[in-house]
JSON list of C-alpha atoms in Angstrom, two decimals:
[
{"chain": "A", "resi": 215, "resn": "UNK", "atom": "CA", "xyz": [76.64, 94.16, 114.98]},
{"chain": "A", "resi": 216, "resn": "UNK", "atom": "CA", "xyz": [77.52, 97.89, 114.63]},
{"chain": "A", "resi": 217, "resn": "UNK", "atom": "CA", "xyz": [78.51, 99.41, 111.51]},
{"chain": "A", "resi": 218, "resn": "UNK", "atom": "CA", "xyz": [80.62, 103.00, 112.19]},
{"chain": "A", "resi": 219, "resn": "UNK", "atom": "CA", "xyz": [81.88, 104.76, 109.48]},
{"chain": "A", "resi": 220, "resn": "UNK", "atom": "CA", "xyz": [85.19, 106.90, 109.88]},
{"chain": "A", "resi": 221, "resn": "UNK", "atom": "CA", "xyz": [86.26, 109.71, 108.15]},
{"chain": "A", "resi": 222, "resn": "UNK", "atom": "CA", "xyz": [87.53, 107.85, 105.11]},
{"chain": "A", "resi": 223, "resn": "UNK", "atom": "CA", "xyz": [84.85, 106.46, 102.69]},
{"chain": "A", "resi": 224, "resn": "UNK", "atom": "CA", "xyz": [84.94, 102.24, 102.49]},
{"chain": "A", "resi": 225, "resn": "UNK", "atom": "CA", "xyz": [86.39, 102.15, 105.70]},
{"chain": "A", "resi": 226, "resn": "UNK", "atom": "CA", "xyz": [84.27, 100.82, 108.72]},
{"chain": "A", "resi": 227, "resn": "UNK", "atom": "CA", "xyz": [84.75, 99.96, 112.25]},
{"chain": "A", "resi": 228, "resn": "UNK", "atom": "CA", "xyz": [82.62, 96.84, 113.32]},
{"chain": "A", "resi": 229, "resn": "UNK", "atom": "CA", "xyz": [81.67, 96.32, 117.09]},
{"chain": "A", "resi": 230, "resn": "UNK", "atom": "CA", "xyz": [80.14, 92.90, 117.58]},
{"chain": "A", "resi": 231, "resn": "UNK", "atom": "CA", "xyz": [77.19, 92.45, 119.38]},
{"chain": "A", "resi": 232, "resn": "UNK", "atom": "CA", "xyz": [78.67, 91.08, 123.04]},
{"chain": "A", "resi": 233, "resn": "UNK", "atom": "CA", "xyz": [77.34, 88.91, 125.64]},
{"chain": "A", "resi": 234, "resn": "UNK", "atom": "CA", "xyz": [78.30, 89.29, 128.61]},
{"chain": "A", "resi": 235, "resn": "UNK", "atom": "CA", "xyz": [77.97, 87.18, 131.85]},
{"chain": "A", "resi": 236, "resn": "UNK", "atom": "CA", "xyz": [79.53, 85.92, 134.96]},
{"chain": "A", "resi": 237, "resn": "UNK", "atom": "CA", "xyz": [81.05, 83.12, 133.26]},
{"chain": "A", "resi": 238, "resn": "UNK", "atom": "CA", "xyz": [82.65, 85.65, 130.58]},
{"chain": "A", "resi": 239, "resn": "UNK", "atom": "CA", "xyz": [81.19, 86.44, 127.03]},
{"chain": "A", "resi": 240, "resn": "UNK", "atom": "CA", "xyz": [80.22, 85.61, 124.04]},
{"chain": "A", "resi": 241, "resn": "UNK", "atom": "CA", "xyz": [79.98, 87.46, 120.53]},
{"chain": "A", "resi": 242, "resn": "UNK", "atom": "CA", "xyz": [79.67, 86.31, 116.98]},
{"chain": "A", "resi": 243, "resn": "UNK", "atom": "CA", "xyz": [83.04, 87.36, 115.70]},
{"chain": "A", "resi": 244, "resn": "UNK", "atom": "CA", "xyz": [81.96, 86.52, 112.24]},
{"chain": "A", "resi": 245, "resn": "UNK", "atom": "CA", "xyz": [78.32, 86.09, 110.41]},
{"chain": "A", "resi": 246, "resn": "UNK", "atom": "CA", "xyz": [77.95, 85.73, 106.70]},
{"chain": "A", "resi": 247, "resn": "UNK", "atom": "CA", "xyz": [74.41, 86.88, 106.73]},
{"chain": "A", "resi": 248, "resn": "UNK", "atom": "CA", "xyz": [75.16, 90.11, 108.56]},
{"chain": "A", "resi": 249, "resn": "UNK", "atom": "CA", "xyz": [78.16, 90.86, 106.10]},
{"chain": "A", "resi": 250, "resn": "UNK", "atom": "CA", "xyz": [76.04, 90.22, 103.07]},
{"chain": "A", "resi": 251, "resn": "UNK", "atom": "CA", "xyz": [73.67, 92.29, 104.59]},
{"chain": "A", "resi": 252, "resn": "UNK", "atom": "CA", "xyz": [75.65, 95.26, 104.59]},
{"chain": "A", "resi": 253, "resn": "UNK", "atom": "CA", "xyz": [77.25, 94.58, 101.13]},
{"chain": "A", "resi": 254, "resn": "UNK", "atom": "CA", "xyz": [80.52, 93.57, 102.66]},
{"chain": "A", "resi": 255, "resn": "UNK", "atom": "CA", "xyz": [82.68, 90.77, 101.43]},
{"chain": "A", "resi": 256, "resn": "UNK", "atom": "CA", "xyz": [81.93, 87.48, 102.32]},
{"chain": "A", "resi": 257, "resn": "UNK", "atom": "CA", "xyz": [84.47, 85.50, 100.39]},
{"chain": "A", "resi": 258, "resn": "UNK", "atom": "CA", "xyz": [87.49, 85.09, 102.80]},
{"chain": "A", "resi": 259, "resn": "UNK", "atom": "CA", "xyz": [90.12, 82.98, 101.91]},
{"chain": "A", "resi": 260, "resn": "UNK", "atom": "CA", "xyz": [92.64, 83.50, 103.93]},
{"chain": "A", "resi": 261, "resn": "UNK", "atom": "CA", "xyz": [93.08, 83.70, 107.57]},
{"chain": "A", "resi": 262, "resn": "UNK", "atom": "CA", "xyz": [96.41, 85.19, 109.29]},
{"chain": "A", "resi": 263, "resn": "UNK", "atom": "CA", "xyz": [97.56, 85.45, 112.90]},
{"chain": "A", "resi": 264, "resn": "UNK", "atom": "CA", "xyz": [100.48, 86.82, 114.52]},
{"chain": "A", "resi": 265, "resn": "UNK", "atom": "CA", "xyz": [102.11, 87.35, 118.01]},
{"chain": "A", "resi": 266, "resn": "UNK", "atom": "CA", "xyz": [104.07, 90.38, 118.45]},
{"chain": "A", "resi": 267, "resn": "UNK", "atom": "CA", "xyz": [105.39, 91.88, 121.85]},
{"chain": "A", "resi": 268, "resn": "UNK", "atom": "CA", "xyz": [104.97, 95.86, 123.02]},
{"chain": "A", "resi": 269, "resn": "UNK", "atom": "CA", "xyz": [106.67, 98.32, 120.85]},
{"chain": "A", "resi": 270, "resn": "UNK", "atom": "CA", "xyz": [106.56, 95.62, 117.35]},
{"chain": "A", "resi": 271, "resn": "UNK", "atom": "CA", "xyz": [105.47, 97.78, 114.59]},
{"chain": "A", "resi": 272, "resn": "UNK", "atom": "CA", "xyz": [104.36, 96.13, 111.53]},
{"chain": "A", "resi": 273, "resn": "UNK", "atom": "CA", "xyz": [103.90, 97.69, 107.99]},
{"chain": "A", "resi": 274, "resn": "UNK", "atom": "CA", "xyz": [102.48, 99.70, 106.39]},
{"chain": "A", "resi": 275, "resn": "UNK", "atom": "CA", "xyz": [101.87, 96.40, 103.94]},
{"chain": "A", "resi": 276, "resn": "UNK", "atom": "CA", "xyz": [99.47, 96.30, 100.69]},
{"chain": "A", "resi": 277, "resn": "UNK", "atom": "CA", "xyz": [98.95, 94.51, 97.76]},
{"chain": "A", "resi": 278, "resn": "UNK", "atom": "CA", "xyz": [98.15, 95.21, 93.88]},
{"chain": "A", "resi": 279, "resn": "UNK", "atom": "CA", "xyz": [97.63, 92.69, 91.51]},
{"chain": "A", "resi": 280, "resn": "UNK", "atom": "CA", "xyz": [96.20, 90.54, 94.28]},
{"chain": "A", "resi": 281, "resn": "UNK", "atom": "CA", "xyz": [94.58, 93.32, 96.31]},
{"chain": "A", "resi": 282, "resn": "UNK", "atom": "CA", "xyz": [93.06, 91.87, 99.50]},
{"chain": "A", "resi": 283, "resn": "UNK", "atom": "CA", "xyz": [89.60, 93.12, 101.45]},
{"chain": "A", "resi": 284, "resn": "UNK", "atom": "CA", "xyz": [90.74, 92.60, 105.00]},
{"chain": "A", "resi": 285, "resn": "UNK", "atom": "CA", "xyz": [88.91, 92.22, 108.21]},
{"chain": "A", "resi": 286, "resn": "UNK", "atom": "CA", "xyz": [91.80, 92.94, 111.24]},
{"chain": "A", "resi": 287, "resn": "UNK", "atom": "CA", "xyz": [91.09, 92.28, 115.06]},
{"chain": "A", "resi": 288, "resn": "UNK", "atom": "CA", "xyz": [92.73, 91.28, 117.99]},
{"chain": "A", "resi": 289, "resn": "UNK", "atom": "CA", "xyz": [92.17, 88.62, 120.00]},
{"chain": "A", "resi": 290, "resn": "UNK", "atom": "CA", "xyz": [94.96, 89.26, 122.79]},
{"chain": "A", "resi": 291, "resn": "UNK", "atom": "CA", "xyz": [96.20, 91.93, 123.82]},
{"chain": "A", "resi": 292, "resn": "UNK", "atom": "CA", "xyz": [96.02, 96.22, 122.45]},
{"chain": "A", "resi": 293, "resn": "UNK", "atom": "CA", "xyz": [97.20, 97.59, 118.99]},
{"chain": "A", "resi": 294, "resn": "UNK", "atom": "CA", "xyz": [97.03, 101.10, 117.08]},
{"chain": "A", "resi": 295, "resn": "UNK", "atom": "CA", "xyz": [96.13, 99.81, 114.04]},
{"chain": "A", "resi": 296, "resn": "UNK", "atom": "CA", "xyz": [96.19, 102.24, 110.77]},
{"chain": "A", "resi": 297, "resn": "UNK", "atom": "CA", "xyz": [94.85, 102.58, 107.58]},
{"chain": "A", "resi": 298, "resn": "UNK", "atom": "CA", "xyz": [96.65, 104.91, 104.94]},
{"chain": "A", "resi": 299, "resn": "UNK", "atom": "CA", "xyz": [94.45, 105.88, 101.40]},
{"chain": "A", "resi": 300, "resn": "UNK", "atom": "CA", "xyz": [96.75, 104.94, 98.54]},
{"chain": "A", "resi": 301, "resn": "UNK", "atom": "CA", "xyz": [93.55, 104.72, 95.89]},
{"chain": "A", "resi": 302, "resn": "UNK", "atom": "CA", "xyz": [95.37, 107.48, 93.24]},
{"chain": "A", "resi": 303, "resn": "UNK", "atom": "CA", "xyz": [92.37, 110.14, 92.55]},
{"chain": "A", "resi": 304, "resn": "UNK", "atom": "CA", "xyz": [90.79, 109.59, 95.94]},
{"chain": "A", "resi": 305, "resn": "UNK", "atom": "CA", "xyz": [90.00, 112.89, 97.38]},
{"chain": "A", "resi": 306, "resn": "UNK", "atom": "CA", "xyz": [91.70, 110.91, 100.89]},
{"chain": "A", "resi": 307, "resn": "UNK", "atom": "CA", "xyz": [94.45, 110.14, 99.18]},
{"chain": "A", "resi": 308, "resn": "UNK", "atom": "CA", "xyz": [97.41, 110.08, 101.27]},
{"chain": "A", "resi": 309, "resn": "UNK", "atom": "CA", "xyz": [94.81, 110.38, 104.69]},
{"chain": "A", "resi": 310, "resn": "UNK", "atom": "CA", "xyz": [95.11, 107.61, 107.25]},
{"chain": "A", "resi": 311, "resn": "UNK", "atom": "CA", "xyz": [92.30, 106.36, 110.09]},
{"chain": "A", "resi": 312, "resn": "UNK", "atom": "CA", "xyz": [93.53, 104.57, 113.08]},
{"chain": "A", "resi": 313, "resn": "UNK", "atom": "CA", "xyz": [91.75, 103.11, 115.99]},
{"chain": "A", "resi": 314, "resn": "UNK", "atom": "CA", "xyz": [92.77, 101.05, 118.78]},
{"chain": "A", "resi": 315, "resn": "UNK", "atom": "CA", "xyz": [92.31, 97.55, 118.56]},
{"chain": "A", "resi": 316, "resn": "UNK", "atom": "CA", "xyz": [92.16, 95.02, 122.00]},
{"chain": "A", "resi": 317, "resn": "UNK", "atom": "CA", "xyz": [90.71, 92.21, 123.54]},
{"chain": "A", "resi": 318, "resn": "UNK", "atom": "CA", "xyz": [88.22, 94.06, 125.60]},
{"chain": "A", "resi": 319, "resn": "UNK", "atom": "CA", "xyz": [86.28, 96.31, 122.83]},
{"chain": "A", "resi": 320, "resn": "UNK", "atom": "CA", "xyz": [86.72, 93.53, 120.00]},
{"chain": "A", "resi": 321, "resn": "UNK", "atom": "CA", "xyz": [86.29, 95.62, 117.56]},
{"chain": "A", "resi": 322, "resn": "UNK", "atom": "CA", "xyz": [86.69, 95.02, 113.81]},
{"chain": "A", "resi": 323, "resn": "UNK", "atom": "CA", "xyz": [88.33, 97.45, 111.57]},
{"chain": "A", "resi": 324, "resn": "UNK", "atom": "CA", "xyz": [87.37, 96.66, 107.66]},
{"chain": "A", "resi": 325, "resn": "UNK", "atom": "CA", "xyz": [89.95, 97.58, 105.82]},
{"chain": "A", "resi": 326, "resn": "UNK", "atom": "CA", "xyz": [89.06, 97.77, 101.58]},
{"chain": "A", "resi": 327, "resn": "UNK", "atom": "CA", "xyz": [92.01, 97.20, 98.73]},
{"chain": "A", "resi": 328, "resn": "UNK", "atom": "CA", "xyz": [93.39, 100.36, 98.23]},
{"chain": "A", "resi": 329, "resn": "UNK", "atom": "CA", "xyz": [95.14, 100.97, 101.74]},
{"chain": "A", "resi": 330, "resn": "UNK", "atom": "CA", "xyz": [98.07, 100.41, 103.17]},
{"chain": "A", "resi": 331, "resn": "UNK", "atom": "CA", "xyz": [97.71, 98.63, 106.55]},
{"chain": "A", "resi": 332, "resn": "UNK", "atom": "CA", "xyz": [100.21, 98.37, 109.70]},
{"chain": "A", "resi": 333, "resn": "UNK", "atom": "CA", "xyz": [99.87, 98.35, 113.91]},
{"chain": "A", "resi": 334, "resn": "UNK", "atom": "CA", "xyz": [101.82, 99.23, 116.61]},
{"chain": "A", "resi": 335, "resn": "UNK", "atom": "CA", "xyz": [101.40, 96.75, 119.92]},
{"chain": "A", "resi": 336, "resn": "UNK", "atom": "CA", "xyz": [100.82, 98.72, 122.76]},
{"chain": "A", "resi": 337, "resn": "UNK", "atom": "CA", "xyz": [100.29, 95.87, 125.22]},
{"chain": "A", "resi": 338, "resn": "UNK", "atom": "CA", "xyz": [102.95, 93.31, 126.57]},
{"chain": "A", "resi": 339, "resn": "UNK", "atom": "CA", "xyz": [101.86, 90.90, 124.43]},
{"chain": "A", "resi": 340, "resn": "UNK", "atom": "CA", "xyz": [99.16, 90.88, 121.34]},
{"chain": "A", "resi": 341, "resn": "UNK", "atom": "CA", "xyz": [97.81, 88.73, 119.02]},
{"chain": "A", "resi": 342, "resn": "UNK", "atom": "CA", "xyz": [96.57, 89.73, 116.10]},
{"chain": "A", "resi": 343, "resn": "UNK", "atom": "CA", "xyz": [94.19, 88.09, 113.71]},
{"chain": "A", "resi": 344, "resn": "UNK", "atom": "CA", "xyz": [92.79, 89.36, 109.77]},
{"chain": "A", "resi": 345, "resn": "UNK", "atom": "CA", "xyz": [90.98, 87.91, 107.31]},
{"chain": "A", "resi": 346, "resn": "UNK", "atom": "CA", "xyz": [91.63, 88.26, 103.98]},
{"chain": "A", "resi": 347, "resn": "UNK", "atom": "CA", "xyz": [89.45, 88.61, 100.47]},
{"chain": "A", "resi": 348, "resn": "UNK", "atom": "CA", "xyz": [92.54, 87.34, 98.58]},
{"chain": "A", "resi": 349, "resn": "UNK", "atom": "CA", "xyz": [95.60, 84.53, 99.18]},
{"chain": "A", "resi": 350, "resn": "UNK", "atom": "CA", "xyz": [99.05, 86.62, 100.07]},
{"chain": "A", "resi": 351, "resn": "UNK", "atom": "CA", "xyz": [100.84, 86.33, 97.30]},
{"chain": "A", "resi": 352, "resn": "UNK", "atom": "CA", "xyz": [104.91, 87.33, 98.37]},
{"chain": "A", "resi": 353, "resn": "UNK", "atom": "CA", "xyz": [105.46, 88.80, 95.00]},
{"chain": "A", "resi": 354, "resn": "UNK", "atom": "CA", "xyz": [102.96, 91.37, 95.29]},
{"chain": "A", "resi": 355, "resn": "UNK", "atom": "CA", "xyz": [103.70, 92.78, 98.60]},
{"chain": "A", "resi": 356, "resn": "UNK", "atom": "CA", "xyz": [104.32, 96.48, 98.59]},
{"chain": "A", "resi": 357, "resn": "UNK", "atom": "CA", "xyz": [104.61, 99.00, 101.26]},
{"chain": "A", "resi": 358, "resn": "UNK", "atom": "CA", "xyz": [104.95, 102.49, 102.74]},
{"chain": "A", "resi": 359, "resn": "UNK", "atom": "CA", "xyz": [106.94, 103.99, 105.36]},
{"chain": "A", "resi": 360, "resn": "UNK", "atom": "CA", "xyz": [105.40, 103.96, 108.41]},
{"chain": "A", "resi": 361, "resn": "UNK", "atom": "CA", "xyz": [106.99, 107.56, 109.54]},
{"chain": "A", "resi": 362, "resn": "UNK", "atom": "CA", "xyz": [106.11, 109.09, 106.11]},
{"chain": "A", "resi": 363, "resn": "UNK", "atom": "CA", "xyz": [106.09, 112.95, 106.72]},
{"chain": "A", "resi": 364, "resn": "UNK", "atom": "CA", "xyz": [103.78, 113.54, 104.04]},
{"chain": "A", "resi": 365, "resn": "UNK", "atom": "CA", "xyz": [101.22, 111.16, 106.24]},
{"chain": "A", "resi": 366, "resn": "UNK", "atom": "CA", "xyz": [102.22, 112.08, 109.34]},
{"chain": "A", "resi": 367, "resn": "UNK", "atom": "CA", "xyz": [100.77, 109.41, 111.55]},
{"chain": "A", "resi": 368, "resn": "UNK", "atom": "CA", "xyz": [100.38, 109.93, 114.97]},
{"chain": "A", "resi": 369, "resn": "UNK", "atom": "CA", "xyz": [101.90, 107.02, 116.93]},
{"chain": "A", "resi": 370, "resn": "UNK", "atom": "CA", "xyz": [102.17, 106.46, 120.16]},
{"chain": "A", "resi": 371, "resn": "UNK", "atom": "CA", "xyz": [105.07, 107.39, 122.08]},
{"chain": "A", "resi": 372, "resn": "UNK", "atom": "CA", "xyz": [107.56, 104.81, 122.53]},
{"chain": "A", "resi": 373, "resn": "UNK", "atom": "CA", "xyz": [110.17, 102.78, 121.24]},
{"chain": "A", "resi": 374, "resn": "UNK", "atom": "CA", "xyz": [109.34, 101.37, 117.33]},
{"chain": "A", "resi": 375, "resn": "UNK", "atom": "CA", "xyz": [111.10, 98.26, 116.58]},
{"chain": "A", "resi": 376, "resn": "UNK", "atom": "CA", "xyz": [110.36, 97.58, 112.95]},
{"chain": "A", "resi": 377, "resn": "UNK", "atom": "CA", "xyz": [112.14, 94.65, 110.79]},
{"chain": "A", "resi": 378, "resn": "UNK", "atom": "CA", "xyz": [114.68, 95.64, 108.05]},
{"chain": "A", "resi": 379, "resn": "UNK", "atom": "CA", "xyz": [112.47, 95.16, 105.62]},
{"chain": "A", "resi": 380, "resn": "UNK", "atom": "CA", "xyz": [109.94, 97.29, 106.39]},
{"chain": "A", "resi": 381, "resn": "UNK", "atom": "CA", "xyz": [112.13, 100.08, 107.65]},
{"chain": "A", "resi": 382, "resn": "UNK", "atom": "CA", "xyz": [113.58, 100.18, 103.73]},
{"chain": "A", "resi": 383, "resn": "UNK", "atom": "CA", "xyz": [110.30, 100.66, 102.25]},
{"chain": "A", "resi": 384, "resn": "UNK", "atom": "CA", "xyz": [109.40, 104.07, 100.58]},
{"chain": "A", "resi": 385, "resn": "UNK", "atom": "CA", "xyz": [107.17, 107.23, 101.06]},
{"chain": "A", "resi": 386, "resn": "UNK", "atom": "CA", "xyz": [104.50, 107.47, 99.41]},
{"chain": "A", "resi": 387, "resn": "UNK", "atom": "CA", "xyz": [105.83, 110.73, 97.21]},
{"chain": "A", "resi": 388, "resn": "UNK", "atom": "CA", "xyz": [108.16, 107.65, 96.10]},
{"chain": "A", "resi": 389, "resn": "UNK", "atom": "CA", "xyz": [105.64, 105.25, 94.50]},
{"chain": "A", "resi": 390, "resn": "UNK", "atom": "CA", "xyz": [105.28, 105.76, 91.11]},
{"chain": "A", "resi": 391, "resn": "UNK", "atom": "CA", "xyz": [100.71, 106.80, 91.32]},
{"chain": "A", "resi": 392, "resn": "UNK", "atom": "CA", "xyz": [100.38, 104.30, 87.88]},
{"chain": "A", "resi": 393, "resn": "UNK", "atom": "CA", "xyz": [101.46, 101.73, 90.33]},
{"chain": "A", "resi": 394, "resn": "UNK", "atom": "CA", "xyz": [98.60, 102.35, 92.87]},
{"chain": "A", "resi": 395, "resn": "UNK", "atom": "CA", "xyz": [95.16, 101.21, 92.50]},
{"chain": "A", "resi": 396, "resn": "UNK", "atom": "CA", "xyz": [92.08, 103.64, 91.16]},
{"chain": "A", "resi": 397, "resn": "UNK", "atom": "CA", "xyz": [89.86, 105.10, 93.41]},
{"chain": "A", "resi": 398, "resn": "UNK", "atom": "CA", "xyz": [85.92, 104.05, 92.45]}
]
């Protein structure tokens, strides 16, 4: 595998090594002994998927008390996925990374605790899978705004259907910074 690093610190992109043939391919989506290798987490313990059509956008989502390592991908399909620094003190505080995501580069974006996390399906269809350092826990789910001004994401163009829930949640100038975890 290939480790790139972006222009926020802790976060990574991962391309897989891929084998490809007439038949189709083959990668190791996931080795223990490469992750260790590279100091990242190894402890998963929780594994999500979900199937969203073009034009779903879904976040931007984090937790605190239960602050999860994630490992996002996408198995079907194309996203924009995004990252957004909410680690108070961080000198990228408030800065976002975003990559596409699809079933033809495979890449892996690692996401650290201390981000808030969301994607925008591009494709028809997309299915999107993550791993996760730490069990959801509903009572510690935060989020951001995913048109925040302040962060100034650049999504695609096109039409952003985003639930009720997530289309209530603050900007970032909102949330109170004792509530948001400590940059290292």
């Amino acid at each position: 595998m290939i480790i790139n690093k972006t222009s926020i610190p802790d976060l990574l992109i991962i391309q897989p090594n891929i084998n490809n043939d007439d038949r189709g391919y083959f990668f190791e989506s996931y080795k223990y002994s490469d992750f260790k290798s590279n100091n990242l987490p190894t402890s998963f313990l929780q594994q999500n998927q979900s199937k969203s059509k073009k034009g779903i956008l879904r976040g931007l989502h984090y937790q605190l008390q239960y602050g999860q390592d994630k490992l996002v991908w996408v198995s079907q399909g194309e996203v924009m996925d995004v990252a957004v620094d909410i680690r108070k003190d961080s000198p990228t505080f408030g800065h976002y990374e975003s990559l596409i995501l699809n079933d033809e580069n495979h890449y892996r974006f690692y996401i650290p605790k201390g981000f808030a996390h969301g994607y925008y399906v591009l494709s028809e269809i997309a299915i999107f899978q993550y791993m996760c350092t730490e069990i959801y826990h509903s009572e510690d789910e935060y989020g951001l705004i995913w048109d925040d001004p302040d962060v100034n994401i650049n999504w695609p163009n096109g039409e952003k259907l985003v639930s009720d829930k997530d289309r209530k949640l603050p900007y970032l100038k909102q949330i109170e910074t004792k509530k948001l975890p400590v940059y290292k």
